[in-house]
Amino acid sequence: MSLQIEPLTPVFGARISGFSIREGVDESVMAEIEQAFEKYSVLLFPDQPVDDDEQIAFSERLGPLESTLPGAVGAGSKVARIANIMPDGTLKDPNGHQALFTRANIFWHTDSSFKPVPAKASLLSARRIPKAGGDTEFASTRAAYESLPLELRAKLQGLIVIHDIAHSRAMLTPEALSPAQREAMPPVEQSLLRVNPINGRKSLLIGSHAARIKGWDETASEDLLAELMTVTTKPEHTYRHHWTVDDIIMWDNRAALHRGHEYDEINDRRLMIRTTLAGLGPTVVDGVAQAAL
Ligand code: OGA
Ligand code: MN
């Protein structure tokens, strides 16, 4: 049996049905999913109920996983809880560190770009959704790059961007990072351009963790990063998903940004579980951008 693949927008994203994680997925279907992933960047798998172990097992067939950030709930495990509730069901303190950390997902970002090896892909499953809000929106940095004028594309070649989790967290509060987290997650260098090793298509590695362009003065750096964000988040480069329980979305962190929309964190409950496929290597080696990973 072969999969049904229906595009979500004219430029990226596809809804994939015709398989069941719970009933077992054979190798040929896994290969079709991987092909679709490289092509569409964002894959929606509707109606795929999973528990954490099933999600981990399915994800691990696609590649090795990252473990959860220091300081997060369940740090060091293979699943990240994106939630306003703790594992025991109680509400997170809305002003506490844990809640702030999750709330920073409202800014456009790509997962783990503040780590020396940024994440390849993320799989997010909707376990509990709020009555209103809490959508997740995606933006294609590949479609954005391909829409840029050639002179601008040439100017981006070889640029290195400093990514820093303190930069994105400071958008919410200056004390978002504890001293231990600061030490565990120092700023890193990333290639601004990425090249998909399979199809050669280029994309931009930007988003809320992107603090500045290496070697540029502050204004020029801010202007370029802002310009690239504006192009990337144009409506024609985005897809906004309104969740249904048991949806899973898998996205390519190399080719898309995402952000979580707000919901009533005090009176409602939202629980999403994420597994994260590790990247293949650093995007800068010895000061030289390595785009093709
Ligand atoms: C994530 C993330 C946004 C959301 O899981 O990496 O940014 O809508 N999630 O929960
Ligand atoms: Mn994220």
Coordinates of C-alpha atoms and ligand atoms in Angstrom, one line a residue:
M1 CA 0.0 0.0 0.0
S2 CA 1.3 3.4 -0.8
L3 CA 0.8 6.6 1.1
Q4 CA -1.5 9.5 0.2
I5 CA 0.4 12.7 0.0
E6 CA -1.6 15.9 -0.2
P7 CA 0.2 19.3 -0.3
L8 CA -0.8 21.8 2.5
T9 CA 0.3 24.9 0.6
P10 CA 1.7 25.6 -2.9
V11 CA 5.3 25.8 -1.6
F12 CA 5.7 23.4 1.3
G13 CA 4.0 21.0 3.7
A14 CA 2.0 17.8 3.0
R15 CA -0.6 15.7 4.8
I16 CA 0.4 12.1 4.8
S17 CA -2.1 9.3 5.4
G18 CA -2.4 5.6 4.6
F19 CA -0.2 4.2 7.4
S20 CA -0.5 3.6 11.1
I21 CA 2.4 4.0 13.6
R22 CA 0.6 1.8 16.1
E23 CA -0.1 -1.0 13.7
G24 CA 3.5 -1.0 12.4
V25 CA 5.2 0.8 9.5
D26 CA 7.2 -1.2 7.0
E27 CA 10.6 -0.1 5.6
S28 CA 9.2 1.0 2.2
V29 CA 6.7 3.3 3.9
M30 CA 9.5 4.7 6.1
A31 CA 11.4 5.4 2.9
E32 CA 8.4 7.2 1.3
I33 CA 8.0 9.3 4.5
E34 CA 11.7 10.3 4.4
Q35 CA 11.4 11.3 0.7
A36 CA 8.3 13.4 1.4
F37 CA 10.2 15.0 4.3
E38 CA 13.1 16.1 2.2
K39 CA 10.6 17.5 -0.4
Y40 CA 7.9 19.1 1.7
S41 CA 9.7 20.1 4.9
V42 CA 6.6 19.8 7.0
L43 CA 4.6 16.6 7.2
L44 CA 1.2 16.3 9.0
F45 CA 0.3 12.7 10.0
P46 CA -3.3 12.9 11.2
D47 CA -4.9 10.3 13.5
Q48 CA -1.7 8.7 14.8
P49 CA -2.3 8.0 18.5
V50 CA 1.0 7.2 20.3
D51 CA 2.4 7.1 23.7
D52 CA 6.0 8.3 24.5
D53 CA 7.6 5.0 23.8
E54 CA 5.8 4.5 20.5
Q55 CA 6.8 8.1 19.5
I56 CA 10.4 7.5 20.4
A57 CA 10.5 4.1 18.6
F58 CA 9.0 5.6 15.4
S59 CA 11.3 8.6 15.5
E60 CA 14.4 6.5 16.1
R61 CA 13.7 4.7 12.8
L62 CA 14.4 8.1 11.1
G63 CA 17.6 8.8 12.9
P64 CA 19.3 9.3 16.3
L65 CA 17.5 11.5 18.8
E66 CA 18.6 14.5 20.8
S67 CA 18.0 14.6 24.5
T68 CA 16.0 17.4 26.3
L69 CA 17.6 20.6 27.4
P70 CA 19.3 21.1 30.8
G71 CA 16.9 22.7 33.2
A72 CA 13.7 21.5 31.3
V73 CA 11.2 19.1 32.9
G74 CA 12.6 15.6 32.3
A75 CA 16.0 17.0 31.2
G76 CA 18.1 14.4 29.5
S77 CA 15.2 12.3 28.3
K78 CA 14.4 11.6 24.6
V79 CA 11.1 13.4 24.8
A80 CA 10.4 17.1 25.4
R81 CA 7.2 18.1 27.1
I82 CA 5.8 21.2 25.5
A83 CA 3.0 21.9 28.0
N84 CA 1.6 24.2 30.6
I85 CA 1.1 21.2 32.9
M86 CA 3.6 19.2 34.9
P87 CA 3.9 15.4 34.6
D88 CA 1.6 15.0 37.7
G89 CA -1.1 17.1 36.0
T90 CA -0.7 20.3 38.0
L91 CA -0.4 23.6 36.3
K92 CA 3.0 25.1 35.9
D93 CA 3.5 28.3 37.8
P94 CA 2.7 30.8 35.0
N95 CA 5.5 33.1 36.1
G96 CA 8.0 30.4 36.9
H97 CA 11.0 29.5 34.9
Q98 CA 9.5 26.4 33.3
A99 CA 6.5 28.3 31.9
L100 CA 8.7 31.1 30.6
F101 CA 10.9 28.6 28.8
T102 CA 8.0 27.0 27.0
R103 CA 6.4 30.4 26.3
A104 CA 9.5 31.5 24.3
N105 CA 8.2 29.1 21.6
I106 CA 5.9 32.0 20.5
F107 CA 8.8 33.5 18.6
W108 CA 9.7 32.1 15.2
H109 CA 12.6 29.7 15.7
T110 CA 14.2 26.5 14.5
D111 CA 14.9 23.9 17.2
S112 CA 18.3 23.7 18.8
S113 CA 20.0 26.2 16.5
F114 CA 21.7 27.4 19.7
K115 CA 23.5 24.1 20.0
P116 CA 26.7 23.4 18.1
V117 CA 24.8 20.8 16.1
P118 CA 21.4 22.1 15.3
A119 CA 18.5 19.6 15.1
K120 CA 17.6 18.0 11.8
A121 CA 13.9 17.4 12.5
S122 CA 11.3 17.5 15.2
L123 CA 8.1 15.4 15.6
L124 CA 5.4 16.9 17.8
S125 CA 2.4 15.0 18.8
A126 CA -0.8 16.6 20.1
R127 CA -1.8 14.8 23.3
R128 CA -4.1 17.4 24.8
I129 CA -5.2 20.6 23.1
P130 CA -6.8 23.8 24.4
K131 CA -10.3 24.8 23.5
A132 CA -9.0 27.8 21.7
G133 CA -5.6 29.0 20.4
G134 CA -2.4 27.0 20.6
D135 CA -2.0 26.6 16.9
T136 CA 1.5 26.0 15.5
E137 CA 2.7 27.9 12.5
F138 CA 5.5 27.1 10.1
A139 CA 7.4 29.2 7.6
S140 CA 9.5 27.9 4.8
T141 CA 13.1 29.3 4.9
R142 CA 13.6 27.4 1.6
A143 CA 10.7 29.1 -0.2
A144 CA 12.0 32.4 1.3
Y145 CA 15.5 31.9 0.0
E146 CA 14.3 30.9 -3.4
S147 CA 12.2 34.1 -3.6
L148 CA 15.3 36.4 -2.9
P149 CA 16.8 38.4 -5.7
L150 CA 20.1 36.9 -6.9
E151 CA 22.3 39.8 -5.6
L152 CA 21.0 39.3 -2.1
R153 CA 21.5 35.5 -2.4
A154 CA 25.1 36.1 -3.4
K155 CA 25.6 38.4 -0.4
L156 CA 24.6 35.7 2.0
Q157 CA 27.1 33.2 0.8
G158 CA 29.5 32.1 3.5
L159 CA 28.0 34.3 6.2
I160 CA 28.1 33.0 9.8
V161 CA 25.5 33.8 12.4
I162 CA 25.9 33.7 16.1
H163 CA 22.9 31.8 17.6
D164 CA 22.3 32.1 21.4
I165 CA 19.5 30.9 23.5
A166 CA 20.0 33.8 25.8
H167 CA 19.0 36.1 22.9
S168 CA 15.7 34.4 22.3
R169 CA 14.9 34.0 26.0
A170 CA 15.7 37.7 26.6
M171 CA 12.8 38.7 24.4
L172 CA 10.6 37.6 27.3
T173 CA 12.8 38.3 30.3
P174 CA 16.4 39.2 31.0
E175 CA 16.8 36.5 33.6
A176 CA 15.4 33.6 31.5
L177 CA 18.6 31.7 31.7
S178 CA 20.0 30.4 35.0
P179 CA 23.8 30.6 35.4
A180 CA 24.0 26.9 35.0
Q181 CA 22.1 27.0 31.8
R182 CA 24.2 29.9 30.5
E183 CA 27.3 27.8 31.1
A184 CA 25.8 24.7 29.5
M185 CA 24.6 26.6 26.4
P186 CA 27.1 29.2 25.3
P187 CA 26.6 31.1 22.0
V188 CA 27.5 29.0 18.9
E189 CA 28.3 29.8 15.2
Q190 CA 26.0 28.6 12.4
S191 CA 26.1 28.9 8.7
L192 CA 23.4 31.3 7.5
L193 CA 22.8 29.2 4.4
R194 CA 21.9 25.5 4.5
V195 CA 21.9 23.2 1.5
N196 CA 19.9 20.1 1.5
P197 CA 22.4 17.3 0.8
I198 CA 19.8 15.3 -1.2
N199 CA 18.1 17.8 -3.4
G200 CA 20.6 20.7 -3.3
R201 CA 17.9 23.2 -2.4
K202 CA 19.0 26.1 -0.1
S203 CA 17.4 27.6 3.0
L204 CA 18.2 30.1 5.7
L205 CA 19.2 29.2 9.3
I206 CA 17.6 32.2 11.1
G207 CA 14.9 32.7 13.8
S208 CA 14.8 33.9 17.4
H209 CA 18.1 32.3 18.5
A210 CA 20.0 34.2 15.7
A211 CA 21.6 37.0 17.6
R212 CA 24.0 38.6 15.1
I213 CA 26.1 38.1 12.0
K214 CA 29.7 37.4 12.8
G215 CA 32.0 40.3 11.9
W216 CA 29.2 42.7 11.0
D217 CA 28.3 45.9 12.9
E218 CA 25.1 45.7 15.0
T219 CA 22.9 47.8 12.8
A220 CA 23.8 46.1 9.5
S221 CA 23.4 42.7 11.2
E222 CA 20.0 43.5 12.7
D223 CA 18.8 44.9 9.4
L224 CA 19.7 41.9 7.4
L225 CA 18.4 39.4 9.9
A226 CA 15.1 41.4 10.1
E227 CA 14.8 41.6 6.3
L228 CA 15.3 37.8 6.0
M229 CA 12.7 37.2 8.8
T230 CA 10.2 39.5 7.0
V231 CA 10.6 37.6 3.7
T232 CA 10.4 34.2 5.4
T233 CA 7.2 34.9 7.3
K234 CA 5.3 36.3 4.4
P235 CA 1.8 34.7 4.3
E236 CA 2.7 32.8 1.0
H237 CA 5.6 31.1 2.8
T238 CA 3.7 30.0 5.9
Y239 CA 1.3 27.3 7.0
R240 CA -0.7 27.5 10.3
H241 CA -1.9 24.3 11.9
H242 CA -4.9 24.1 14.1
W243 CA -4.3 20.9 16.1
T244 CA -6.6 17.9 16.5
V245 CA -5.6 15.4 19.3
D246 CA -3.5 12.6 17.8
D247 CA -2.0 14.7 15.0
I248 CA 1.7 14.4 14.6
I249 CA 3.7 17.0 12.7
M250 CA 7.2 16.3 11.6
W251 CA 9.2 19.3 10.4
D252 CA 12.6 19.9 8.9
N253 CA 14.5 22.4 11.1
R254 CA 17.0 22.9 8.3
A255 CA 14.3 24.3 6.0
A256 CA 11.5 25.7 8.1
L257 CA 10.9 28.0 11.1
H258 CA 8.0 27.4 13.5
R259 CA 6.2 29.2 16.4
G260 CA 3.5 28.2 18.8
H261 CA 0.5 30.5 19.1
E262 CA -0.8 31.7 22.5
Y263 CA -3.7 30.1 24.4
D264 CA -5.2 30.4 27.9
E265 CA -2.3 29.0 30.0
I266 CA -4.2 29.6 33.2
N267 CA -7.5 28.0 32.6
D268 CA -6.8 25.6 29.8
R269 CA -4.5 22.6 29.3
R270 CA -2.1 21.8 26.5
L271 CA 0.3 18.9 26.2
M272 CA 2.5 18.3 23.2
I273 CA 5.3 15.7 23.2
R274 CA 8.3 16.3 21.0
T275 CA 11.0 14.0 19.8
T276 CA 14.0 15.6 18.0
L277 CA 16.2 14.1 15.4
A278 CA 19.8 15.1 15.9
G279 CA 21.6 17.0 13.1
L280 CA 24.5 15.4 11.2
G281 CA 27.2 17.8 12.3
P282 CA 28.1 21.4 13.1
T283 CA 27.3 23.9 10.3
V284 CA 30.6 25.8 10.9
V285 CA 34.0 24.0 11.1
D286 CA 37.2 26.0 11.8
G287 CA 35.4 29.2 11.0
V288 CA 34.1 28.1 7.6
A289 CA 30.4 27.7 6.9
Q290 CA 29.4 24.1 6.0
A291 CA 26.0 24.5 4.4
A292 CA 25.4 21.0 3.1
L293 CA 24.2 18.9 6.0
Ligands
OGA1 C1 8.5 22.9 19.7 C2 7.7 24.1 19.5 C3 5.5 25.1 19.4 C4 4.1 24.7 19.8 O1 7.9 21.9 20.1 O2 9.6 22.8 19.3 O3 8.3 25.1 19.3 O4 3.2 25.1 19.2 N1 6.4 24.0 19.7 O5 4.0 23.9 20.8
MN2 MN 10.4 24.6 18.7

